[in-house]
Amino acid sequence: MPAAVLALTLAGLAVAVAGQGYTPFLLALVALVTVVGAGLNILVGLTGQISIGHVGFYAIGAYVVGVLTTGTAMTGVVNFWVALVAAAAIAGVVGALLAVPALRVSGPYLAMMTIAFSFIVEHVLIEWRTVTGGQNGLMNIAQPSFGFGIDGERSLAVLAVVLAGAALLFFHRLAEAPLGKAMIAVRDSETAAQAVGANPVVIKTVAFALSAAVTGAAGGVFASLMSFVAPSSFPFTQSILFLLAVIVGGAGFTLGPVIGAIVIVLMPEMIASLAEYRLLIFGVLLLVVLWLAPEGILGTLTRYLPQPARRTPEGSAFDLAGFLGDSARAPLIVRDLTIAFGGVKAATNVALTAEPGRVTALIGPNGAGKTTVLNMISGFYRPDAGSIDLGGRELAALPAWRVARAGIARTYQTTQLFGSLSVLDNVLIGLGRGDTGHPLASPASSPDRTTAEGLLSFVGYRGALDAPSEDLPHVDRRLVEIARALATRPKVVLLDEPAAGLMRADKLALGSVLRKIADAGIAVILVEHDMALVMGTSDHVVVLDAGRPIAAGAPAAVSADPKVKEAYLGSGTMAVRPRAEPLAAGRSLELDAVALEAGYGAVPVLKNVGLEVRQGELVALLGANGAGKSTVMRALSGLLRPVSGTIRLGGECIEELPAHLIAASGLALVPEGRQVFAELSVRDNLMLGAYVRTDSTLQEDLDAMFARFPRLLERADARAGLLSGGEQQMLAIARGLMARPRILLLDEPSLGLAPAIIDELFAVIAGLRDRGVTLLLVDQMAAQALAAADRGYVLESGRVVRADQAAVLREDPALEAAYLGGLETVE
Amino acid sequence: MLVTSALVSGICLGSMYGLIALGFHVTYVVSSTVNFSQGSAVMLGAVLGYVFAVRVGLPLPLAFAAALLACAAFGLLVERVLVRPFASRGSNAWLMATVAGGIVLDNAVLFTFGKEPRSFPPVLSTTPIQIFGTGVYPLQLIIPFVGLGVALGLALFLRRTRYGKSLLAVVQNADAARLMGIDVKAAIAASFAVSTALAGLAGMLIAPLFSVHSDMGTLFGLKAFAVAILGGIGSAAGVMMAGLIYGASEALITALFGSSYTHIAMFAAVIGALALMPHGLLGRAAIKKV
Amino acid sequence: MRSRFPARRLTRRAVLAGVTAIASLGAFPASAQESIKLGLVAAMSGQSAKSGEAIVRGLTIAADEINAKGGVLGKKIEIIVRDDESNPAKGAIAARELVQREKVAALFGGLDTPVSLAIVPFANSSKVPFMGVWAAGTPITRNGAPENYVFRVSAVDEIVDEALVAYAIKKYGAKKPGMILINNPWGESNEKGLRKALETRSIPFAGIEKFETNDVDVVPQLTRLKAAGADALFLVANVAPSAQVVKSLDRMGWDVPIVSHWGPAGGRFTELAGPSAAKVHFIQTYTFTGKLSAKGAAVLDALKKKYPEIKSLADVTPAVGIANAYDAMQLTALAIAKAGTLDGPKIRQAFYEIDSYDGLIKSYKKPFTVENHDAIGASDYIFTHFVDGEILPLTQ
């Protein structure tokens, strides 16, 4: 890449020196827009912030050079080069100042703030007449000379090209440097960035200041090139064009701004002869470019480039204890931790001690406050009272990034990887612990890379190192997140439901990793619903209910505690719930699929899948992670289109229908992860479930639903996003039932639920079955699913490999080894 | 008198900003996108109103209705051509595309409608009436009521009706909305139609007090965006309130301190207000869990 | 089955790409012919588009007339138009492109003073005559260059402001006038001129208020001026904003004398401002209304013939732009003919040597000298107002 920039710069210099007519002038303009683009790319491409006010920084740079080189009473006439440095510096400082309020806002709010900024600059330039010359601007701005006959416009073209080359190299180096990676990390997940010790305030402020300084320097050269500036030289639309140069070229690509600048400077020149129609045609051409390359020209082109060969981590004998060093092992002592949200106490007097070298489990029903406690320990929430003591240091009320630097690392219920960064970079950022160094610091060293690889192999990650982490399958995300947490050399690791959504084999592997982590001397705090994992790996268990600790002790003692059984484990039997009466044969087909094939992009996921669900049946669909279960559900419900093959609902073909028409035909899917409308009330969620219905019995159904799920009635007017996981799952099912569907599809309903709730959930499902509702169920709790089901299908790599009566599948030893084994979890 | 006259002017203009800003609000709450050519839609409403009323010679109410319909159709076009191709891939290039669309529309109108400003037929704006020693056109008194009425209607529609709630569901979880049987594409398209129709309505309301030309909408669009953001773009009431506050402050600053610093003061206030209230006046943070 | 969609998308992209290619191909300039190229850099789009159109019309009518008589130096005049979008930077680029790529012999300028100011240093350094036909900023022609290539056939703000102040005092006996000015370079330039003209007479002003082109309501600003005791108003703004001032005054019920720059001269002022339009007295260099000279009648006929959309006098607008451009083109052609070459320095010299030209606006006698690059002087301004939609001169 640096070679490409160098070659472009040399080519530019040749044109600047030898070009005839107004070519050097145009080249200078292209180069200046490139410089601004490179500066703006720091914001747009790295921190992901959109600025529609960069013309303000450009104008500031231009006026600093204009005012200083034409002379003021205070400074006299200032040398051009000094003025140029001042332009960059002043713009940079203004950028840092603007960052202060801008940090608090995002999205359209940030866009508005930057627009307002550029208008303030414009009007200050107009009103501050004694300095800026007002509306009619500044004339006769100095132009530097390089000698050798290179002067005037030519010298500025040379300067602009050199500056452009430097700006591109700067961007390239920054993007590779730890600081640049940290900027991307903050964009992808600010929460997780803090949790590895990065301070988003500093990182975003630096990004703003750097971006503004680069833009200011370009403005300074622009003033000299034009030798005249006025407020109207910097119209608001110029900001949009700058942004366009970045987007059209490809945000985040080093060379993107070059291409963008060529498009937005040269395209209008090519159509200059259209005179009054130029702007019209330019607008149309911009649209055409956007339509052709919506991800930017480079973004679109790289999709056709061959992907580099994938590398996977090597070696498994990573010495974690050695990596951690002999930093003092210290216990984490939490006392009387209390927090309330809007009067609701989420945690009251929680106390626990996590000893180094031990796994401390924190369990409890959904909504018990487990994640809230983790959030307080990791500094994401500020506790109302209580102390968090790590080796004698008080951590309560410190910001998250300080807590992280003090030695507390964590993972999240929903993984929070830096999605656009590679797997390796995710871990490398952890290694840096937020110490990003200066903008031009060298990229991660080779020993660091080896360490990161070692950590990945330690946690059992076997996938590609350079794949963007957002493309990873579920299991691998969990593993990478754990590796990233370990990379910060923590004293304490907090793990929030690491086993959720994992199959049994993966859970076993995870359990041994947790053990190894503890054995290396780290205090592990584990929040988890999978009781087998909790009982198998923990040394100490703390049980929370309704924000209060109700029991603590050794795993066996805790699970025998009647209070714990009542609050958390439920009846503890995970009862098999067979039908009272066998289902009559000869029932009509409700839903069937024949030769179903579907996939994402070019990758087919489902191959020749066939299944059928008869009226009143409960059919279970089983398979490992990534076998294609959810893809089947998405294909059946119409969320995934196009598909090939046939899908019939009540005999009617629906494979070409979009989701909303399929829903109207009587198929309701309760999607994976509940997907309630978080900002709408519980009641509104239920009413929307009945959106397709036109009959007048809605209110009765609503009452019936509240009667069946009394917890929902209590919270009928609360925002659904505030419900606990179990409540949300009940809401999602109730919402699905409100449609009075001919068939209800349930995708992973037990995910993330406490044992007692899972028990309750399967009771509800069995109840629906007994009332004659036709059901298709996908669940990782395969044993429970089969216990309630009439028939089952087993999916492997997108193909149906078994189809049989549920009772037969239940007894199959091969299946049991692979997927079942859920039933023995508790007792 | 200085203050009352400024207040009357400001509230009238402010409710106009509010109307246009409601257009930003309605697309944002359904699709998280906004149409940056909203100012051009204001212009389109006024220009088409003029064309239908003066050049075609339709009776005013009919011309109004025809122009509103045309504005709504323009909104459908914006959504289909300038927003959907980008938003559906998760790209934010719709921002630039709608700006470019605005440039194209402004210039297309420039060459078809004409380069000269024209006068809209007066509607309740011939004889001023005296209120607190200030001359006011009856139309100026009506505009705030129209604005408040529309805001109230929109808020009731979105929060109280089934169809309104289904629109709100779309932005929170498009896939889940489709599973409920909601036609997501149609909902988003409808929101753009409503949005540009609101802008067109604002354009026609202001036209009798102003003049009609291809460039008239840009500044309105920009101020309305500021208003939408200030109010909290997710809240219709907040947006309308911010419109009134913005219009009144603008006029008061001009009346009390002179026009030199109006823009600097207003835009600085926007930055300050957002720094203090990152979600605007009545906006609220989305529920965020980790 | 799945390949169907990408394929369709590819086709659509191919079509779009084709459109782009054709559009950009068609945009390349036509090959050079045997003609004298003259360039115009003016606002052709946006809110000032009408001014650009008027200048093009004035230049074209004059060029057609010259070409019909055999052209200059035996060659036809060809006008090459570039849009500056009222942006000085764009104007500076366009001027370079016209001179260095199109090789124009002279440049004409447009409405915006900053754009002209941005072109001035380039015109002087590349020794290409630059003829202003509208922008009235004083420093455009008085730019301090040792070899000044900038000429102008248009008003000069300082001189206009002198005339406005003199008129307000003489006609209305103004003792404490106020200013209501458009917030753009033109308004600011006149603020300077009006202040200076008032200062030399030791007359205080009630206040200086600015407003934006798209301000609907100017009542707050006007109320301030009224409260400050203004007994007359100086108005500087284009047609539509001027009309907003008049409408706001109407609504306030404030009957105050208004002395205006030439902004309201656009033909639609009465339509926009209503009956009170007649109260505005504004300065003019030329109107096509009333009794026309032979030259005026001929130009009007030519305009109607060339541009069928001109149906009435109200469509000949803004008249000043057309008239200034017409005379500027004629004077430039005379200079080129006198120079006998397209060499910039020689043409510049030839401008000084023009003795007389019987023009549209007036009979020019020695229009340009080394000291004075402005062809229009203090005695060439007339005050006018609208009567029944027609601009009529006022007898002072």
Coordinates of C-alpha atoms in Angstrom, one line a residue, chain A residues 47-48 68 94 132 147 185 269 310 336 344 359 366 455 473 492 562 597 674 748 753 760 810 823:
Chain A
T47 CA -14.5 5.7 14.3
G48 CA -17.6 5.5 12.2
L68 CA -1.6 35.4 8.7
V94 CA -11.2 23.5 17.2
T132 CA -11.7 38.1 7.9
G147 CA 12.6 28.0 -7.1
A185 CA -13.1 -1.1 18.1
E269 CA -15.0 19.6 -15.1
R310 CA -6.8 -18.5 5.7
D336 CA -23.1 -4.7 49.9
V344 CA -36.8 -0.6 41.1
V359 CA -14.4 -20.6 39.6
N366 CA -33.9 -14.5 34.8
L455 CA -4.4 -17.4 23.5
P473 CA -20.3 -18.9 13.9
V492 CA -10.5 -11.5 37.4
P562 CA -34.8 -25.9 49.1
E597 CA -32.9 -25.4 -0.8
R674 CA -37.6 -13.4 21.2
E748 CA -34.9 -21.8 20.3
L753 CA -33.6 -19.1 30.3
E760 CA -42.3 -23.8 32.8
R810 CA -35.3 -40.5 22.2
L823 CA -32.3 -34.6 31.0

